[in-house]
Amino acid sequence: MEGPMTALSVLLAVTVRWAVSLYPYSGARTPPMFGDYEAQRHWQEVTLNLPVKQWYFNSTDNDLLYWGLDYPPLTAYHSLLCGYIAHMINPDWVALNSSRGYEGLHHKLFMRATVLVADLIIYIPAVILYCSHLQEPSSKRKVLFLFCILLYPGLILIDYGHFQYNSVSLGLALWGIIALLRGCEALGSLAFCLALNYKQMELYHALPFFCFLLGKCIKQGITGWGLLLLLKIGVTVIAAFSLCWIPFLTDIEQILQVLRRLFPVGRGLFEDKVANVWCSLSVLYKIKGVLSPQAQLHLSFACTVLGVLPSCIKLTANPTISGFKLTLVNCALSFFLFSFQVHEKSILLVSLPACLLLSELPLMTTWFLLTSTFSMLPLLQKDGLVMAYVVTTLIFVLVSAAFLSFHQKTSEDSLKMKPFCASVRRYVPWFRLHETLVKMLFFSSVLTMAALTATSCALAPPPALPDLFPVLISAVSCTHFLTFFFYFNIIYLWDNAERRSKKKTS
């Protein structure tokens, strides 16, 4: 790719990120619990001042009800590193117990800087390298896709506004994808293990990685080179997990306590107004009041498995890079829509692989990324980030429309719906996916999201329906996500079907 244009794209993307960081963060000046900003600061305090064996256990110095550590060991080590640096700058920032709820301009600058540094070290280089491998005719096109991916507003608003380190786990997962794209299976496994040991929600991506690697082993011959590849991957995974978990492997109770903190099934099917199936259905049918927690867990597990099964079976049978990327989207979206204990920010786990399809499916990918950001609007409103949401979304739309012309890619061929439509036409000869209809659906969707954004900001809900706007946003977003779920599954499962049928008839 062209060096100066790449540098300019990164500089502009970093500028947007830092501009968003000037806005409020989660829980600013709202005691006693504050928000995710305080959670990250508190983890620095705990990991710096307490022995490793006490990090995940409740004690007088580590009240687990006050933002207790509930992420895997790599997050804890990252917090410890940030805690050391914070202590060197100002010990008051991470003083045990007395620093609880600490807020200040210099501390905010430090915390925002830690997100940017992690982004510059892990996520942004991975995006640059991925875009350099795109099958595009010119370097300029690759830079344009790079710029659009880096401007995705959802990740910027959550990491630099709300305050989290999603770019670390997503960046590590992307490094894993790039390694597999280059044929480095062991390196890809290592990168994904690190991602999974940073955030357990990377389980959304675990099945595609497993099925792709298993398919590669089977394809090479499970009794020959495939077996050697399987052993190499297995050793890599065991070594990576062992290194991350070394401090906790001395005692079985340590391991069990960490796992209990990572998977708190007692929290219930969902929290807040998340745009998944269970939350949307609960408006009409109170699932939590009818089904026991155990039944809810079994139901969500069954639906999630059914959702991921078709793509995973095909990927195992035919492990291709294009199929791998689509399976990442399909599995992550199935987990988001149907799994247990989903948070609104988990949609970022679907957005990462969706960004990787921007060059192949510009309209549908851009549409999905806009919807994913919109689905988090109630959270962004709570954090005082509405203006940042509007501005970053407009920038993303205008840049994508100007550089990618996504709104013009509405034909059956551009949407990769030709094989499916051809199959339907065998039974319904008049069936056509008209470009005008696709454009109307897209613009109607955008107008609906814009109208809901404006209404929820300008009007107060009726006293009898205080959650009216979050529920509407959740329902509209969930409807979109279900549509995308069927769409991405269709284009993957029908891929090559038309070519196979033509071969049979010729």
Short mmCIF file of C-alpha atoms in Angstrom, two decimals:
data_model
loop_
_atom_site.label_atom_id
_atom_site.label_comp_id
_atom_site.label_asym_id
_atom_site.label_seq_id
_atom_site.Cartn_x
_atom_site.Cartn_y
_atom_site.Cartn_z
CA MET A 1 0.00 0.00 0.00
CA GLU A 2 1.04 3.62 -0.51
CA GLY A 3 3.00 4.72 2.57
CA PRO A 4 1.99 8.42 2.71
CA MET A 5 -1.72 7.67 2.16
CA THR A 6 -1.64 4.91 4.80
CA ALA A 7 0.04 7.25 7.29
CA LEU A 8 -2.51 9.98 6.55
CA SER A 9 -5.42 7.53 7.02
CA VAL A 10 -4.05 6.37 10.36
CA LEU A 11 -3.42 9.96 11.47
CA LEU A 12 -6.99 10.99 10.64
CA ALA A 13 -8.40 7.88 12.34
CA VAL A 14 -6.32 8.60 15.48
CA THR A 15 -7.53 12.22 15.43
CA VAL A 16 -11.16 11.05 15.42
CA ARG A 17 -10.39 8.66 18.27
CA TRP A 18 -8.76 11.33 20.40
CA ALA A 19 -11.60 13.78 19.70
CA VAL A 20 -14.09 11.20 21.02
CA SER A 21 -11.91 10.67 24.10
CA LEU A 22 -12.60 14.30 25.10
CA TYR A 23 -16.23 13.34 25.78
CA PRO A 24 -17.43 11.86 29.11
CA TYR A 25 -16.74 8.25 30.01
CA SER A 26 -18.93 5.56 31.53
CA GLY A 27 -20.06 6.45 35.06
CA ALA A 28 -18.41 9.87 35.19
CA ARG A 29 -19.24 11.55 38.51
CA THR A 30 -21.93 8.98 39.36
CA PRO A 31 -21.07 7.27 42.67
CA PRO A 32 -21.16 4.78 44.27
CA MET A 33 -20.47 2.31 41.42
CA PHE A 34 -19.43 4.77 38.67
CA GLY A 35 -18.91 2.70 35.46
CA ASP A 36 -16.54 0.76 33.19
CA TYR A 37 -13.91 3.50 33.47
CA GLU A 38 -13.78 2.93 37.23
CA ALA A 39 -13.82 -0.85 36.69
CA GLN A 40 -10.64 -0.65 34.60
CA ARG A 41 -8.99 1.71 37.12
CA HIS A 42 -10.03 -0.54 39.99
CA TRP A 43 -8.49 -3.60 38.32
CA GLN A 44 -5.20 -1.70 38.10
CA GLU A 45 -5.49 -0.99 41.83
CA VAL A 46 -6.24 -4.61 42.71
CA THR A 47 -3.60 -6.26 40.52
CA LEU A 48 -0.92 -3.81 41.63
CA ASN A 49 -1.54 -4.05 45.38
CA LEU A 50 -2.68 -7.64 45.95
CA PRO A 51 -0.93 -10.99 45.37
CA VAL A 52 -1.96 -12.86 42.21
CA LYS A 53 -3.76 -15.52 44.23
CA GLN A 54 -6.16 -12.88 45.62
CA TRP A 55 -7.10 -11.20 42.35
CA TYR A 56 -10.26 -13.26 41.76
CA PHE A 57 -11.23 -13.95 45.41
CA ASN A 58 -13.48 -11.87 47.63
CA SER A 59 -11.73 -10.25 50.62
CA THR A 60 -11.72 -7.05 52.69
CA ASP A 61 -9.31 -5.50 50.17
CA ASN A 62 -11.03 -6.96 47.10
CA ASP A 63 -14.80 -6.61 47.26
CA LEU A 64 -15.99 -8.60 44.23
CA LEU A 65 -19.34 -6.80 44.34
CA TYR A 66 -17.45 -3.60 43.52
CA TRP A 67 -16.18 -4.24 39.98
CA GLY A 68 -14.51 -7.52 40.87
CA LEU A 69 -12.15 -8.82 38.19
CA ASP A 70 -14.18 -10.99 35.80
CA TYR A 71 -11.96 -11.18 32.71
CA PRO A 72 -9.23 -13.77 31.92
CA PRO A 73 -5.60 -13.56 33.08
CA LEU A 74 -4.25 -11.50 30.14
CA THR A 75 -6.61 -8.67 31.03
CA ALA A 76 -5.33 -8.86 34.62
CA TYR A 77 -1.70 -8.70 33.43
CA HIS A 78 -2.55 -5.72 31.21
CA SER A 79 -4.19 -4.02 34.20
CA LEU A 80 -1.06 -4.75 36.28
CA LEU A 81 1.18 -3.14 33.63
CA CYS A 82 -1.04 -0.05 33.46
CA GLY A 83 -1.14 -0.01 37.27
CA TYR A 84 2.68 0.09 37.49
CA ILE A 85 2.82 3.02 35.08
CA ALA A 86 -0.02 4.81 36.91
CA HIS A 87 1.77 4.33 40.25
CA MET A 88 4.96 5.86 38.84
CA ILE A 89 3.05 8.93 37.64
CA ASN A 90 0.79 9.37 40.67
CA PRO A 91 0.45 6.71 43.42
CA ASP A 92 -2.92 8.16 44.46
CA TRP A 93 -4.47 6.87 41.23
CA VAL A 94 -4.07 3.24 42.30
CA ALA A 95 -3.80 3.43 46.11
CA LEU A 96 -5.49 0.42 47.69
CA ASN A 97 -9.06 1.25 48.83
CA SER A 98 -8.50 5.03 49.09
CA SER A 99 -8.41 5.47 45.29
CA ARG A 100 -11.91 4.09 44.80
CA GLY A 101 -13.85 6.35 42.41
CA TYR A 102 -10.78 8.48 41.64
CA GLU A 103 -11.46 11.07 38.94
CA GLY A 104 -9.28 13.85 37.61
CA LEU A 105 -8.20 15.48 34.36
CA HIS A 106 -4.68 14.06 34.41
CA HIS A 107 -5.94 10.60 35.29
CA LYS A 108 -8.48 10.75 32.45
CA LEU A 109 -5.65 11.73 30.08
CA PHE A 110 -3.60 8.75 31.29
CA MET A 111 -6.46 6.28 30.94
CA ARG A 112 -7.37 7.53 27.47
CA ALA A 113 -3.71 7.29 26.46
CA THR A 114 -3.55 3.62 27.53
CA VAL A 115 -6.39 2.81 25.11
CA LEU A 116 -4.69 4.68 22.27
CA VAL A 117 -1.32 3.00 22.88
CA ALA A 118 -2.94 -0.46 22.90
CA ASP A 119 -4.77 0.46 19.68
CA LEU A 120 -1.56 1.64 17.99
CA ILE A 121 0.39 -1.45 19.06
CA ILE A 122 -2.16 -4.19 18.38
CA TYR A 123 -5.33 -3.27 16.44
CA ILE A 124 -4.30 -0.63 13.91
CA PRO A 125 -1.19 -2.53 12.62
CA ALA A 126 -3.38 -5.64 12.19
CA VAL A 127 -5.92 -3.69 10.11
CA ILE A 128 -3.12 -2.23 7.97
CA LEU A 129 -1.63 -5.66 7.33
CA TYR A 130 -5.03 -7.19 6.56
CA CYS A 131 -5.88 -4.46 4.03
CA SER A 132 -2.48 -4.88 2.37
CA HIS A 133 -3.54 -8.47 1.54
CA LEU A 134 -6.86 -7.49 -0.07
CA GLN A 135 -7.33 -8.62 -3.65
CA GLU A 136 -7.75 -5.10 -4.98
CA PRO A 137 -6.40 -3.79 -8.31
CA SER A 138 -4.73 -0.72 -6.79
CA SER A 139 -2.98 0.29 -3.58
CA LYS A 140 -5.26 3.31 -3.38
CA ARG A 141 -8.33 1.07 -3.03
CA LYS A 142 -6.65 -0.85 -0.21
CA VAL A 143 -5.97 2.40 1.66
CA LEU A 144 -9.60 3.47 1.23
CA PHE A 145 -10.82 0.22 2.80
CA LEU A 146 -8.28 0.69 5.60
CA PHE A 147 -9.61 4.20 6.26
CA CYS A 148 -13.24 3.03 6.36
CA ILE A 149 -12.49 0.15 8.75
CA LEU A 150 -10.54 2.43 11.09
CA LEU A 151 -13.46 4.90 11.10
CA TYR A 152 -16.02 2.29 12.23
CA PRO A 153 -17.86 4.33 14.90
CA GLY A 154 -18.98 1.46 17.16
CA LEU A 155 -15.50 0.47 18.31
CA ILE A 156 -14.33 4.09 18.61
CA LEU A 157 -17.31 5.11 20.76
CA ILE A 158 -17.03 2.15 23.13
CA ASP A 159 -13.25 2.20 23.58
CA TYR A 160 -12.63 5.95 23.50
CA GLY A 161 -15.99 7.18 24.79
CA HIS A 162 -17.59 4.61 27.09
CA PHE A 163 -14.11 3.25 27.97
CA GLN A 164 -12.90 -0.28 27.36
CA TYR A 165 -10.00 -2.09 25.68
CA ASN A 166 -11.90 -4.02 23.00
CA SER A 167 -9.25 -3.19 20.42
CA VAL A 168 -6.82 -5.49 22.25
CA SER A 169 -8.86 -8.70 22.03
CA LEU A 170 -10.24 -7.83 18.58
CA GLY A 171 -6.75 -6.92 17.39
CA LEU A 172 -5.31 -10.21 18.63
CA ALA A 173 -8.14 -12.11 16.93
CA LEU A 174 -7.42 -10.20 13.72
CA TRP A 175 -3.74 -11.15 13.95
CA GLY A 176 -4.94 -14.76 14.18
CA ILE A 177 -7.08 -14.32 11.06
CA ILE A 178 -4.16 -12.78 9.16
CA ALA A 179 -1.87 -15.66 10.18
CA LEU A 180 -4.38 -18.20 8.85
CA LEU A 181 -4.74 -16.15 5.67
CA ARG A 182 -0.96 -16.49 5.21
CA GLY A 183 -1.03 -20.23 5.94
CA CYS A 184 0.57 -19.97 9.41
CA GLU A 185 -1.81 -22.20 11.37
CA ALA A 186 0.23 -22.45 14.59
CA LEU A 187 0.80 -18.69 14.72
CA GLY A 188 -2.89 -18.07 14.08
CA SER A 189 -3.79 -20.45 16.90
CA LEU A 190 -1.39 -18.65 19.25
CA ALA A 191 -2.83 -15.21 18.43
CA PHE A 192 -6.39 -16.41 18.93
CA CYS A 193 -5.50 -18.11 22.25
CA LEU A 194 -4.12 -14.77 23.43
CA ALA A 195 -7.35 -13.04 22.34
CA LEU A 196 -9.42 -15.63 24.21
CA ASN A 197 -7.26 -15.23 27.30
CA TYR A 198 -7.80 -11.47 27.16
CA LYS A 199 -11.60 -11.58 26.84
CA GLN A 200 -13.73 -14.69 27.21
CA MET A 201 -16.28 -13.24 24.76
CA GLU A 202 -13.83 -14.22 22.02
CA LEU A 203 -15.58 -17.58 22.33
CA TYR A 204 -17.91 -16.02 19.73
CA HIS A 205 -15.05 -16.62 17.24
CA ALA A 206 -13.78 -19.92 18.63
CA LEU A 207 -15.86 -22.33 16.54
CA PRO A 208 -14.83 -20.83 13.16
CA PHE A 209 -11.16 -21.03 14.16
CA PHE A 210 -11.61 -24.63 15.34
CA CYS A 211 -13.60 -25.76 12.28
CA PHE A 212 -11.24 -24.07 9.81
CA LEU A 213 -8.15 -25.63 11.40
CA LEU A 214 -9.82 -29.04 11.76
CA GLY A 215 -10.89 -28.89 8.12
CA LYS A 216 -7.32 -28.09 7.07
CA CYS A 217 -6.02 -31.08 9.07
CA ILE A 218 -8.60 -33.42 7.52
CA LYS A 219 -7.87 -32.08 4.04
CA GLN A 220 -4.14 -32.83 4.45
CA GLY A 221 -4.90 -36.36 5.61
CA ILE A 222 -5.61 -37.13 9.22
CA THR A 223 -3.05 -39.98 9.23
CA GLY A 224 -0.31 -38.02 7.42
CA TRP A 225 0.62 -34.33 7.29
CA GLY A 226 -2.78 -33.48 8.72
CA LEU A 227 -1.97 -35.34 11.92
CA LEU A 228 1.33 -33.47 12.27
CA LEU A 229 -0.50 -30.17 11.76
CA LEU A 230 -3.09 -31.17 14.37
CA LEU A 231 -0.33 -32.01 16.87
CA LYS A 232 1.45 -28.70 16.15
CA ILE A 233 -1.75 -26.74 16.72
CA GLY A 234 -2.56 -28.74 19.85
CA VAL A 235 0.87 -28.14 21.38
CA THR A 236 0.61 -24.41 20.55
CA VAL A 237 -2.81 -24.09 22.21
CA ILE A 238 -1.77 -26.00 25.35
CA ALA A 239 1.46 -23.99 25.65
CA ALA A 240 -0.35 -20.66 25.19
CA PHE A 241 -3.00 -21.44 27.81
CA SER A 242 -0.40 -22.82 30.22
CA LEU A 243 1.71 -19.67 29.99
CA CYS A 244 -1.30 -17.40 30.55
CA TRP A 245 -2.61 -19.44 33.49
CA ILE A 246 0.72 -20.33 35.22
CA PRO A 247 0.02 -18.35 38.44
CA PHE A 248 -3.38 -20.06 38.83
CA LEU A 249 -2.38 -23.67 38.05
CA THR A 250 -0.96 -24.40 41.51
CA ASP A 251 -4.39 -24.88 43.10
CA ILE A 252 -7.59 -26.36 41.65
CA GLU A 253 -9.67 -23.89 43.68
CA GLN A 254 -7.82 -21.01 41.98
CA ILE A 255 -8.77 -22.37 38.57
CA LEU A 256 -12.40 -22.95 39.55
CA GLN A 257 -12.72 -19.47 41.07
CA VAL A 258 -11.36 -17.81 37.92
CA LEU A 259 -13.81 -19.83 35.81
CA ARG A 260 -16.69 -18.87 38.11
CA ARG A 261 -15.77 -15.22 37.67
CA LEU A 262 -15.49 -15.58 33.88
CA PHE A 263 -18.84 -17.36 33.43
CA PRO A 264 -21.36 -16.00 35.97
CA VAL A 265 -24.42 -17.94 34.81
CA GLY A 266 -26.37 -16.66 37.81
CA ARG A 267 -26.78 -13.23 36.19
CA GLY A 268 -29.62 -14.44 33.97
CA LEU A 269 -30.49 -14.64 30.27
CA PHE A 270 -29.78 -10.98 29.46
CA GLU A 271 -29.16 -7.59 31.07
CA ASP A 272 -30.48 -4.16 30.12
CA LYS A 273 -32.07 -3.66 26.69
CA VAL A 274 -29.74 -5.63 24.45
CA ALA A 275 -30.77 -6.08 20.79
CA ASN A 276 -30.95 -9.87 20.82
CA VAL A 277 -33.84 -12.31 20.44
CA TRP A 278 -34.48 -12.97 24.14
CA CYS A 279 -34.68 -9.31 25.15
CA SER A 280 -36.92 -8.46 22.19
CA LEU A 281 -39.22 -11.44 22.83
CA SER A 282 -39.53 -10.54 26.51
CA VAL A 283 -41.58 -7.48 25.51
CA LEU A 284 -44.37 -9.85 24.44
CA TYR A 285 -43.52 -12.97 26.43
CA LYS A 286 -41.76 -12.73 29.79
CA ILE A 287 -39.26 -15.57 29.33
CA LYS A 288 -37.49 -14.89 32.62
CA GLY A 289 -40.76 -15.19 34.54
CA VAL A 290 -41.89 -18.40 32.82
CA LEU A 291 -38.72 -20.48 32.42
CA SER A 292 -36.32 -21.45 35.18
CA PRO A 293 -32.71 -20.21 34.90
CA GLN A 294 -31.65 -23.75 33.99
CA ALA A 295 -34.27 -23.96 31.23
CA GLN A 296 -33.22 -20.54 29.91
CA LEU A 297 -29.61 -21.75 29.76
CA HIS A 298 -30.60 -24.93 27.87
CA LEU A 299 -32.85 -23.04 25.45
CA SER A 300 -30.23 -20.43 24.61
CA PHE A 301 -27.58 -23.15 24.17
CA ALA A 302 -29.79 -25.16 21.81
CA CYS A 303 -30.69 -22.12 19.68
CA THR A 304 -27.07 -20.98 19.50
CA VAL A 305 -25.90 -24.43 18.38
CA LEU A 306 -28.61 -24.61 15.72
CA GLY A 307 -27.57 -21.15 14.51
CA VAL A 308 -23.87 -21.97 14.12
CA LEU A 309 -24.18 -25.55 12.87
CA PRO A 310 -24.75 -25.02 9.09
CA SER A 311 -21.78 -22.67 8.60
CA CYS A 312 -19.48 -24.75 10.83
CA ILE A 313 -20.27 -27.99 9.00
CA LYS A 314 -19.59 -26.40 5.60
CA LEU A 315 -16.37 -24.75 6.81
CA THR A 316 -15.05 -28.03 8.21
CA ALA A 317 -15.83 -29.80 4.93
CA ASN A 318 -14.37 -27.00 2.79
CA PRO A 319 -11.94 -24.76 4.74
CA THR A 320 -11.52 -21.64 2.60
CA ILE A 321 -10.54 -18.13 3.72
CA SER A 322 -13.70 -16.55 2.29
CA GLY A 323 -15.80 -19.20 4.05
CA PHE A 324 -13.85 -18.66 7.26
CA LYS A 325 -14.64 -14.93 7.27
CA LEU A 326 -18.36 -15.53 6.62
CA THR A 327 -18.48 -18.22 9.32
CA LEU A 328 -16.91 -15.77 11.78
CA VAL A 329 -19.80 -13.38 11.08
CA ASN A 330 -22.48 -16.10 11.20
CA CYS A 331 -21.24 -17.68 14.44
CA ALA A 332 -20.65 -14.39 16.24
CA LEU A 333 -24.10 -13.15 15.18
CA SER A 334 -25.72 -16.40 16.32
CA PHE A 335 -24.02 -16.07 19.72
CA PHE A 336 -25.17 -12.45 20.00
CA LEU A 337 -28.76 -13.21 19.04
CA PHE A 338 -29.34 -16.45 20.93
CA SER A 339 -26.73 -17.09 23.62
CA PHE A 340 -26.87 -16.61 27.39
CA GLN A 341 -25.95 -13.38 29.22
CA VAL A 342 -25.30 -11.09 26.22
CA HIS A 343 -24.27 -7.44 26.60
CA GLU A 344 -24.99 -4.72 24.04
CA LYS A 345 -21.24 -4.18 23.48
CA SER A 346 -20.86 -7.80 22.35
CA ILE A 347 -22.05 -6.73 18.90
CA LEU A 348 -18.47 -5.52 18.37
CA LEU A 349 -17.49 -9.19 18.12
CA VAL A 350 -19.69 -9.44 15.03
CA SER A 351 -18.52 -6.10 13.68
CA LEU A 352 -14.85 -7.13 13.45
CA PRO A 353 -15.38 -9.96 10.90
CA ALA A 354 -18.04 -7.83 9.19
CA CYS A 355 -15.41 -5.13 8.63
CA LEU A 356 -13.28 -7.74 6.87
CA LEU A 357 -16.06 -8.16 4.28
CA LEU A 358 -16.20 -4.47 3.43
CA SER A 359 -14.40 -4.93 0.09
CA GLU A 360 -16.59 -7.90 -0.93
CA LEU A 361 -20.01 -6.78 0.33
CA PRO A 362 -19.82 -2.98 0.71
CA LEU A 363 -23.55 -2.25 1.00
CA MET A 364 -24.53 -4.99 3.44
CA THR A 365 -21.41 -4.57 5.54
CA THR A 366 -21.83 -0.80 5.84
CA TRP A 367 -25.52 -1.29 6.63
CA PHE A 368 -24.65 -3.80 9.36
CA LEU A 369 -21.97 -1.57 10.88
CA LEU A 370 -24.41 1.35 11.03
CA THR A 371 -27.02 -0.85 12.71
CA SER A 372 -24.51 -2.24 15.21
CA THR A 373 -23.59 1.28 16.32
CA PHE A 374 -27.25 2.31 16.50
CA SER A 375 -28.06 -0.72 18.68
CA MET A 376 -25.79 0.69 21.40
CA LEU A 377 -27.51 4.10 21.41
CA PRO A 378 -29.18 3.69 24.88
CA LEU A 379 -25.76 3.01 26.39
CA LEU A 380 -24.20 5.95 24.54
CA GLN A 381 -27.02 8.25 25.70
CA LYS A 382 -26.41 7.20 29.29
CA ASP A 383 -22.72 8.11 28.89
CA GLY A 384 -23.40 11.51 27.28
CA LEU A 385 -21.99 10.43 23.92
CA VAL A 386 -24.91 11.24 21.61
CA MET A 387 -23.11 14.08 19.81
CA ALA A 388 -20.01 11.89 19.35
CA TYR A 389 -22.28 9.11 18.03
CA VAL A 390 -23.94 11.40 15.48
CA VAL A 391 -20.69 12.97 14.25
CA THR A 392 -18.68 9.72 13.96
CA THR A 393 -21.59 7.94 12.25
CA LEU A 394 -21.98 10.77 9.72
CA ILE A 395 -18.23 10.74 9.03
CA PHE A 396 -18.29 6.97 8.49
CA VAL A 397 -21.32 7.12 6.16
CA LEU A 398 -19.97 10.03 4.09
CA VAL A 399 -16.49 8.52 3.74
CA SER A 400 -17.88 5.08 2.83
CA ALA A 401 -20.33 6.55 0.32
CA ALA A 402 -17.69 8.80 -1.27
CA PHE A 403 -14.88 6.24 -1.46
CA LEU A 404 -16.69 2.89 -1.73
CA SER A 405 -19.98 3.94 -3.40
CA PHE A 406 -21.62 1.25 -1.29
CA HIS A 407 -25.12 2.61 -1.99
CA GLN A 408 -24.71 1.73 -5.68
CA LYS A 409 -23.75 -1.93 -5.10
CA THR A 410 -27.34 -3.24 -5.02
CA SER A 411 -27.48 -5.84 -7.81
CA GLU A 412 -27.94 -9.56 -7.16
CA ASP A 413 -24.33 -10.06 -8.23
CA SER A 414 -22.95 -7.29 -5.96
CA LEU A 415 -24.89 -8.71 -3.01
CA LYS A 416 -23.68 -12.26 -3.90
CA MET A 417 -27.32 -13.33 -3.96
CA LYS A 418 -27.25 -14.61 -7.54
CA PRO A 419 -26.93 -18.34 -6.65
CA PHE A 420 -29.75 -18.12 -4.12
CA CYS A 421 -32.02 -16.12 -6.42
CA ALA A 422 -31.34 -18.59 -9.24
CA SER A 423 -32.36 -21.44 -6.93
CA VAL A 424 -35.59 -19.64 -6.00
CA ARG A 425 -36.36 -18.93 -9.69
CA ARG A 426 -36.43 -22.66 -10.39
CA TYR A 427 -39.66 -22.76 -8.36
CA VAL A 428 -40.82 -19.13 -8.66
CA PRO A 429 -39.79 -18.01 -12.19
CA TRP A 430 -40.87 -14.39 -11.70
CA PHE A 431 -38.72 -13.86 -8.57
CA ARG A 432 -36.25 -10.96 -8.85
CA LEU A 433 -34.25 -9.02 -6.28
CA HIS A 434 -34.76 -5.56 -7.74
CA GLU A 435 -32.07 -2.94 -7.12
CA THR A 436 -34.71 -0.29 -6.45
CA LEU A 437 -36.23 -2.44 -3.70
CA VAL A 438 -32.82 -2.95 -2.04
CA LYS A 439 -32.14 0.80 -2.12
CA MET A 440 -35.58 1.56 -0.68
CA LEU A 441 -35.03 -0.92 2.15
CA PHE A 442 -31.62 0.55 2.94
CA PHE A 443 -32.75 4.19 2.98
CA SER A 444 -35.92 3.30 4.94
CA SER A 445 -33.74 1.55 7.51
CA VAL A 446 -31.38 4.53 7.81
CA LEU A 447 -34.31 6.95 8.14
CA THR A 448 -35.90 4.76 10.85
CA MET A 449 -32.66 4.73 12.85
CA ALA A 450 -32.24 8.49 12.39
CA ALA A 451 -35.82 9.15 13.46
CA LEU A 452 -35.50 6.98 16.57
CA THR A 453 -32.22 8.68 17.47
CA ALA A 454 -33.75 12.15 17.16
CA THR A 455 -36.96 11.18 18.98
CA SER A 456 -35.22 9.44 21.89
CA CYS A 457 -33.01 12.50 22.38
CA ALA A 458 -35.68 15.18 21.97
CA LEU A 459 -38.71 13.65 23.70
CA ALA A 460 -39.28 12.25 27.16
CA PRO A 461 -41.00 8.83 27.27
CA PRO A 462 -44.48 8.53 28.82
CA PRO A 463 -44.33 8.00 32.61
CA ALA A 464 -46.05 4.63 32.19
CA LEU A 465 -43.42 3.49 29.65
CA PRO A 466 -40.04 4.76 30.89
CA ASP A 467 -38.12 2.24 28.74
CA LEU A 468 -40.08 2.94 25.56
CA PHE A 469 -37.17 4.21 23.44
CA PRO A 470 -34.57 1.62 24.55
CA VAL A 471 -37.11 -1.13 23.84
CA LEU A 472 -37.91 0.29 20.38
CA ILE A 473 -34.21 0.65 19.56
CA SER A 474 -33.60 -2.91 20.76
CA ALA A 475 -36.51 -4.33 18.73
CA VAL A 476 -35.60 -2.47 15.53
CA SER A 477 -31.93 -3.47 15.85
CA CYS A 478 -32.82 -7.10 16.58
CA THR A 479 -35.04 -7.23 13.48
CA HIS A 480 -32.11 -5.94 11.42
CA PHE A 481 -29.69 -8.44 12.99
CA LEU A 482 -32.00 -11.37 12.27
CA THR A 483 -32.21 -10.22 8.65
CA PHE A 484 -28.41 -9.99 8.45
CA PHE A 485 -28.12 -13.42 10.09
CA PHE A 486 -30.23 -15.01 7.36
CA TYR A 487 -28.50 -13.01 4.63
CA PHE A 488 -24.92 -13.93 5.60
CA ASN A 489 -25.93 -17.58 6.05
CA ILE A 490 -27.63 -17.63 2.66
CA ILE A 491 -24.69 -16.21 0.73
CA TYR A 492 -22.31 -18.67 2.40
CA LEU A 493 -24.46 -21.79 2.15
CA TRP A 494 -25.43 -21.05 -1.47
CA ASP A 495 -21.88 -20.14 -2.48
CA ASN A 496 -20.73 -22.34 -5.38
CA ALA A 497 -24.13 -24.06 -5.50
CA GLU A 498 -24.89 -22.47 -8.87
CA ARG A 499 -21.49 -23.42 -10.30
CA ARG A 500 -21.92 -27.01 -9.14
CA SER A 501 -25.34 -27.25 -10.78
CA LYS A 502 -23.93 -25.81 -14.02
CA LYS A 503 -21.14 -28.42 -14.01
CA LYS A 504 -23.71 -31.19 -13.63
CA THR A 505 -25.80 -29.94 -16.56
CA SER A 506 -22.86 -29.32 -18.91
#
